[in-house]
Short mmCIF file of C-alpha atoms in Angstrom, two decimals:
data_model
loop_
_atom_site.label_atom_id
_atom_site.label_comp_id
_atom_site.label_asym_id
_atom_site.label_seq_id
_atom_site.Cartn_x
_atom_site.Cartn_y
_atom_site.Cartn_z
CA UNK A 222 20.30 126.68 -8.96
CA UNK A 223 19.95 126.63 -12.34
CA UNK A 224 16.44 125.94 -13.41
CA UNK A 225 13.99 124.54 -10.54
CA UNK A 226 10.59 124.44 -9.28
CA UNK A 227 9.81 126.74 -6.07
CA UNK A 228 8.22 124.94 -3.68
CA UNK A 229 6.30 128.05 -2.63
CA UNK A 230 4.93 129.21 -5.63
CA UNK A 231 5.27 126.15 -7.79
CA UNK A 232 6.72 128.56 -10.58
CA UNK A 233 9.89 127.41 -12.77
CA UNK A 234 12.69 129.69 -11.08
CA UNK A 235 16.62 129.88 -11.44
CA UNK A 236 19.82 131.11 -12.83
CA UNK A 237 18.61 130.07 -16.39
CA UNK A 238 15.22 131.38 -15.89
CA UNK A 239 16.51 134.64 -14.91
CA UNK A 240 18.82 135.28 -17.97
CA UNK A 241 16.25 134.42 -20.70
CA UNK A 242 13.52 136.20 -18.28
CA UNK A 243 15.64 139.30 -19.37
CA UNK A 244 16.23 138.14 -23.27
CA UNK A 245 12.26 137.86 -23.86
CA UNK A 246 12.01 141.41 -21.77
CA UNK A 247 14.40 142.67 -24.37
CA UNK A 248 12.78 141.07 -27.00
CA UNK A 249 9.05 142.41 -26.07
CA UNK A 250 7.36 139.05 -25.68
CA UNK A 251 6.32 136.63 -22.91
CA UNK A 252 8.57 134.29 -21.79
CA UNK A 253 7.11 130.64 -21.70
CA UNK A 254 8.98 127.94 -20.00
CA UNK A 255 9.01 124.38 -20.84
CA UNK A 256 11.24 121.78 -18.39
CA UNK A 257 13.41 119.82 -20.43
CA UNK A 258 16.31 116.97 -19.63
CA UNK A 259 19.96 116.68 -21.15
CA UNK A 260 18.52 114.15 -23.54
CA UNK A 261 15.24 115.99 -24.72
CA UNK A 262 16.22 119.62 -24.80
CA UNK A 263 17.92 119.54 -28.72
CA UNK A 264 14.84 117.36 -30.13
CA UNK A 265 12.68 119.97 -28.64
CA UNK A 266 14.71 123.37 -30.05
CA UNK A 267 15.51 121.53 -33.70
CA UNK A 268 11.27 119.97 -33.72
CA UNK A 269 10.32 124.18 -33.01
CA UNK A 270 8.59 123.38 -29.95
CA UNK A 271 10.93 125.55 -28.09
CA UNK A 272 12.90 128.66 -29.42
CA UNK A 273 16.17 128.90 -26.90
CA UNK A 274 17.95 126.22 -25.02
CA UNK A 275 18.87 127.56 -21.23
CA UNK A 276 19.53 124.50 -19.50
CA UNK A 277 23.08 124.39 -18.34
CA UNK A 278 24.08 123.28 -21.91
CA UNK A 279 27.93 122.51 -22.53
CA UNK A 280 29.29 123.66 -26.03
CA UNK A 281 30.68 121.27 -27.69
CA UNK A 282 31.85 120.70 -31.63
CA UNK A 283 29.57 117.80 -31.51
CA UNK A 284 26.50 119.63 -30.92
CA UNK A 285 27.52 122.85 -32.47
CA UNK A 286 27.15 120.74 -35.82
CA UNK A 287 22.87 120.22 -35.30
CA UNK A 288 22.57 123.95 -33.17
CA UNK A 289 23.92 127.07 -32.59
CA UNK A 290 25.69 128.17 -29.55
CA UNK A 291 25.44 132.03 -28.00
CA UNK A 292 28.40 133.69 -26.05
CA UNK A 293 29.25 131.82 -23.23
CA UNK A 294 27.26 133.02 -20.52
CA UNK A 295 28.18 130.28 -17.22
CA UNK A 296 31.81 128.39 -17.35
CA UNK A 297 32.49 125.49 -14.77
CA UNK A 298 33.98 122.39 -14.50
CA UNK A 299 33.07 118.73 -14.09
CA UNK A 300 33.42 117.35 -10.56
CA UNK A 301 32.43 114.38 -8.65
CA UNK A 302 29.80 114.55 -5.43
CA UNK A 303 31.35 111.80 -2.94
CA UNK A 304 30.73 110.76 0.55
CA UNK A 305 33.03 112.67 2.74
CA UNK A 306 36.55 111.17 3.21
CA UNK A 307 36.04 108.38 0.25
CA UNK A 308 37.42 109.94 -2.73
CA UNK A 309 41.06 111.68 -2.70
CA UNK A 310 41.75 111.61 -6.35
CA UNK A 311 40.52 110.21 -9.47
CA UNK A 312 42.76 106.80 -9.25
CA UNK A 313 39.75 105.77 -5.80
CA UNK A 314 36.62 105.88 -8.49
CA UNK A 315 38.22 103.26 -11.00
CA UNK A 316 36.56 100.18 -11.37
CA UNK A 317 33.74 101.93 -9.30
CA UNK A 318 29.61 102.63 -10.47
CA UNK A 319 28.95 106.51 -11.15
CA UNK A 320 25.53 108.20 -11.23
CA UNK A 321 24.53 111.15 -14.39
CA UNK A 322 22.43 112.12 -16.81
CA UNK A 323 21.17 110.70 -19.52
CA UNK A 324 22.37 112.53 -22.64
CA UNK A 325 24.37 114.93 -20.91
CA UNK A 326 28.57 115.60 -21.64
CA UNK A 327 29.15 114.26 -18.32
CA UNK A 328 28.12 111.16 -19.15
CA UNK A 329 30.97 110.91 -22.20
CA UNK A 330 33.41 112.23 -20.28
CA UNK A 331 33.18 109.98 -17.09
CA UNK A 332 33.63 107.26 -19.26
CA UNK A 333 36.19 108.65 -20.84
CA UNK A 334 38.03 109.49 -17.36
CA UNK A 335 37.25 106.57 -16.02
CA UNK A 336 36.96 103.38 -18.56
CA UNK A 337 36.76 100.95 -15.75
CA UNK A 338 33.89 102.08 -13.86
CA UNK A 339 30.31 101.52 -14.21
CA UNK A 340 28.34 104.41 -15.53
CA UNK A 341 24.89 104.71 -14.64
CA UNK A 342 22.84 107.26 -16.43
CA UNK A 343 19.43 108.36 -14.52
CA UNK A 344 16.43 110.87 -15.77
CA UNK A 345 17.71 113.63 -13.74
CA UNK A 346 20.65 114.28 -11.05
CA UNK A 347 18.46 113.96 -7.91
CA UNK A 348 17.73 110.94 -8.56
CA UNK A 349 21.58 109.94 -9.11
CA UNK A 350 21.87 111.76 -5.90
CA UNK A 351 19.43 109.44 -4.63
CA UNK A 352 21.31 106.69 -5.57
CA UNK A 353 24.50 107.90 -4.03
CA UNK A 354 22.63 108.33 -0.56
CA UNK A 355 21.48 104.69 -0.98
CA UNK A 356 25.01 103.23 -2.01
CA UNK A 357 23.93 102.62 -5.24
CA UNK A 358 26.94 104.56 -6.54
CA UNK A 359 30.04 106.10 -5.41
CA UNK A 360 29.84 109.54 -6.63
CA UNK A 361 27.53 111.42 -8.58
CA UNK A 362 29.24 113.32 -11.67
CA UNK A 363 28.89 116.43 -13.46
CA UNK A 364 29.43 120.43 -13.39
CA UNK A 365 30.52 121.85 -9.94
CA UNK A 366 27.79 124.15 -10.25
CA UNK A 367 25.03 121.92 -10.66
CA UNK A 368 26.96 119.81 -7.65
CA UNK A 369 26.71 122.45 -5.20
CA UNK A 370 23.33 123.04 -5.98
CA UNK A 371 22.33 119.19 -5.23
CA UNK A 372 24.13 119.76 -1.94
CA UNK A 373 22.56 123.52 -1.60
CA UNK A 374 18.81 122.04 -1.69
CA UNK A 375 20.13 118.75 0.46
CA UNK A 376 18.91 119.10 4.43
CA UNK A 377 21.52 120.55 6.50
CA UNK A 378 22.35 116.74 8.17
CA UNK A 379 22.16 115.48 4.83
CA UNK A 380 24.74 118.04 3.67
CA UNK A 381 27.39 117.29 5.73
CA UNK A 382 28.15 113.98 4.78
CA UNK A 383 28.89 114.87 1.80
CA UNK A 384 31.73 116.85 -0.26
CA UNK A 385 32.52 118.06 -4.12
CA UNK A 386 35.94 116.60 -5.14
CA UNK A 387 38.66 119.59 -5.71
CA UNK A 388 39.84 117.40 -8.93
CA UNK A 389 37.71 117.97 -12.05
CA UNK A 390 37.54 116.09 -15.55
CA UNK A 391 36.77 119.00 -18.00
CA UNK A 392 36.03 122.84 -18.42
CA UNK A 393 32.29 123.49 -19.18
CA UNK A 394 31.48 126.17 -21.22
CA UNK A 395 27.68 126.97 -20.69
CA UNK A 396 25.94 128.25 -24.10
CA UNK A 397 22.06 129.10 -24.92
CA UNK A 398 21.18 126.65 -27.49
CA UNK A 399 19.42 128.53 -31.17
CA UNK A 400 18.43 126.45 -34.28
CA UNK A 401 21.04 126.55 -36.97
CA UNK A 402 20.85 129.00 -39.60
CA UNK A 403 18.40 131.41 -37.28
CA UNK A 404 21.41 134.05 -37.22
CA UNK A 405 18.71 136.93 -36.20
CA UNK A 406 18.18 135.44 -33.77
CA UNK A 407 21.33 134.69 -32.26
CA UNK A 408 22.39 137.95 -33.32
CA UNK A 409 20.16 139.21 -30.56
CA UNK A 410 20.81 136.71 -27.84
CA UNK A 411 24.36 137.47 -28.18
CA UNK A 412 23.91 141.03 -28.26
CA UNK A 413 21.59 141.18 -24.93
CA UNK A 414 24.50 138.81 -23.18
CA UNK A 415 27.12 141.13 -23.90
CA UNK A 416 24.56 144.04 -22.61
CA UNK A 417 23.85 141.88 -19.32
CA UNK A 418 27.83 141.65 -18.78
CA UNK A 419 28.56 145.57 -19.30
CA UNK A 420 25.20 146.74 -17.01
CA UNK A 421 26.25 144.22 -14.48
CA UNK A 422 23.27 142.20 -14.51
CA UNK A 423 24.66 139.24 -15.48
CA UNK A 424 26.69 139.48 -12.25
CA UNK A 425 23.68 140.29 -10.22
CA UNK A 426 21.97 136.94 -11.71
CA UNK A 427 25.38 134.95 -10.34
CA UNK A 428 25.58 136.50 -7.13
CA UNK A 429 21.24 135.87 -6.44
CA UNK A 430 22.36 132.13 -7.38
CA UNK A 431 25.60 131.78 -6.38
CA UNK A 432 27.12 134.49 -3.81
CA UNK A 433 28.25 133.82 -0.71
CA UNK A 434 24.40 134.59 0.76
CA UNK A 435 23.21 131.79 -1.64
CA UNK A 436 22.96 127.87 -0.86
CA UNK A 437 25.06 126.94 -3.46
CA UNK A 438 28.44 129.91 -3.08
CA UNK A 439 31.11 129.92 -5.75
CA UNK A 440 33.63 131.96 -7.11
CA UNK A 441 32.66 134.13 -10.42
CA UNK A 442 36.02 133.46 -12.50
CA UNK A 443 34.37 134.05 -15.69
CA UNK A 444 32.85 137.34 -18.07
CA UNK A 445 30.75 136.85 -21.03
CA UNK A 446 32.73 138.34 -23.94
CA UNK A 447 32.14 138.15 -27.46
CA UNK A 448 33.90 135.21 -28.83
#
């Protein structure tokens, strides 16, 4: 739900694309999108051919050292996408192959989880998806959000055979990703965010994406507070 392409109007839509749709509103300039992947999207902010990062980017002291992070604006948890009935706890992946992303946290923290499994790494998470549908792999790993979104776009059949673990590995805080050092700029992000939360649009962005009307319904637990 977070960044896709509509198969209608073959325009980039999504949770992401609605929240920086709004910054560059703010801002008084047209919004460009370029798609990126977990392993591309930092190269591309820190080379200037993109100015934000809003692609469901964990914050972590690793990163924060090459970019800067906004407010949190999305906070989830990492989760595992299994065939129905085959996973009950962690202990039943061990020693088995899981699907991710390239150059995404989930990838270091499945292998931290789970040392004895296999950890495949694909382009994208439909295609790990893919995988899991051809017994490739035994679960498909990352953000609960981004999980029920795989199983949100899946055909209703499809869907049903498969289930999002209640166990999770980590707490994902989402951030927008700025160079380092542009503090303006941040400044601003930050400052829209915190507008977004008290105007209620930020909640009207979850609930288009994620309310219980949406194909991929969770629970809001979160509010995007200065930090």
């Amino acid at each position: 739900p977070f960044g896709f392409i509509d198969e209608k109007t073959r325009e980039i839509v999504g949770y992401d694309v609605d929240f920086v749709s709004y910054i560059a509103k703010k801002l008084g300039v047209k919004l460009e999108l370029k798609p990126v992947t977990s392993a591309t999207r930092m190269p591309q902010l820190k080379e200037g051919n993109i100015d934000i990062i809003a692609a469901t980017m964990t914050k972590t002291a690793e990163r924060a050292k090459e970019i800067d992070f906004s407010y949190t604006y999305f906070f989830t948890g990492q989760k595992f996408l299994v065939k129905k009935g085959t996973v009950k706890s962690l202990k039943d992946l061990e020693g088995k192959k899981i699907g991710t992303a390239k150059g995404s946290t989930s990838e270091k923290n499945a292998t931290a989880a789970l040392p004895t499994a296999t950890i495949l790494s694909f382009d994208d998470y439909p295609q790990a998806f893919l995988a899991l549908q051809q017994g490739k792999v035994a679960a498909v790993t990352t953000d609960e959000a981004i999980l029920a979104g795989i199983l949100g776009k899946a055909n209703p059949k499809e869907r049903e055979k498969y289930e999002i673990t209640s166990f999770q590995i980590s707490d994902e805080p989402y951030g927008l990703g700025i160079r380092k050092g542009d503090k303006k700029f941040l400044d601003f992000v930050n400052a829209t965010l915190l507008e977004m939360e008290k105007n209620g649009e930020a909640k009207k962005i979850f609930d288009k994406w994620f309310g219980p009307n949406s194909k991929a319904p969770m629970k809001r637990t979160f509010t995007i507070k200065a930090e």
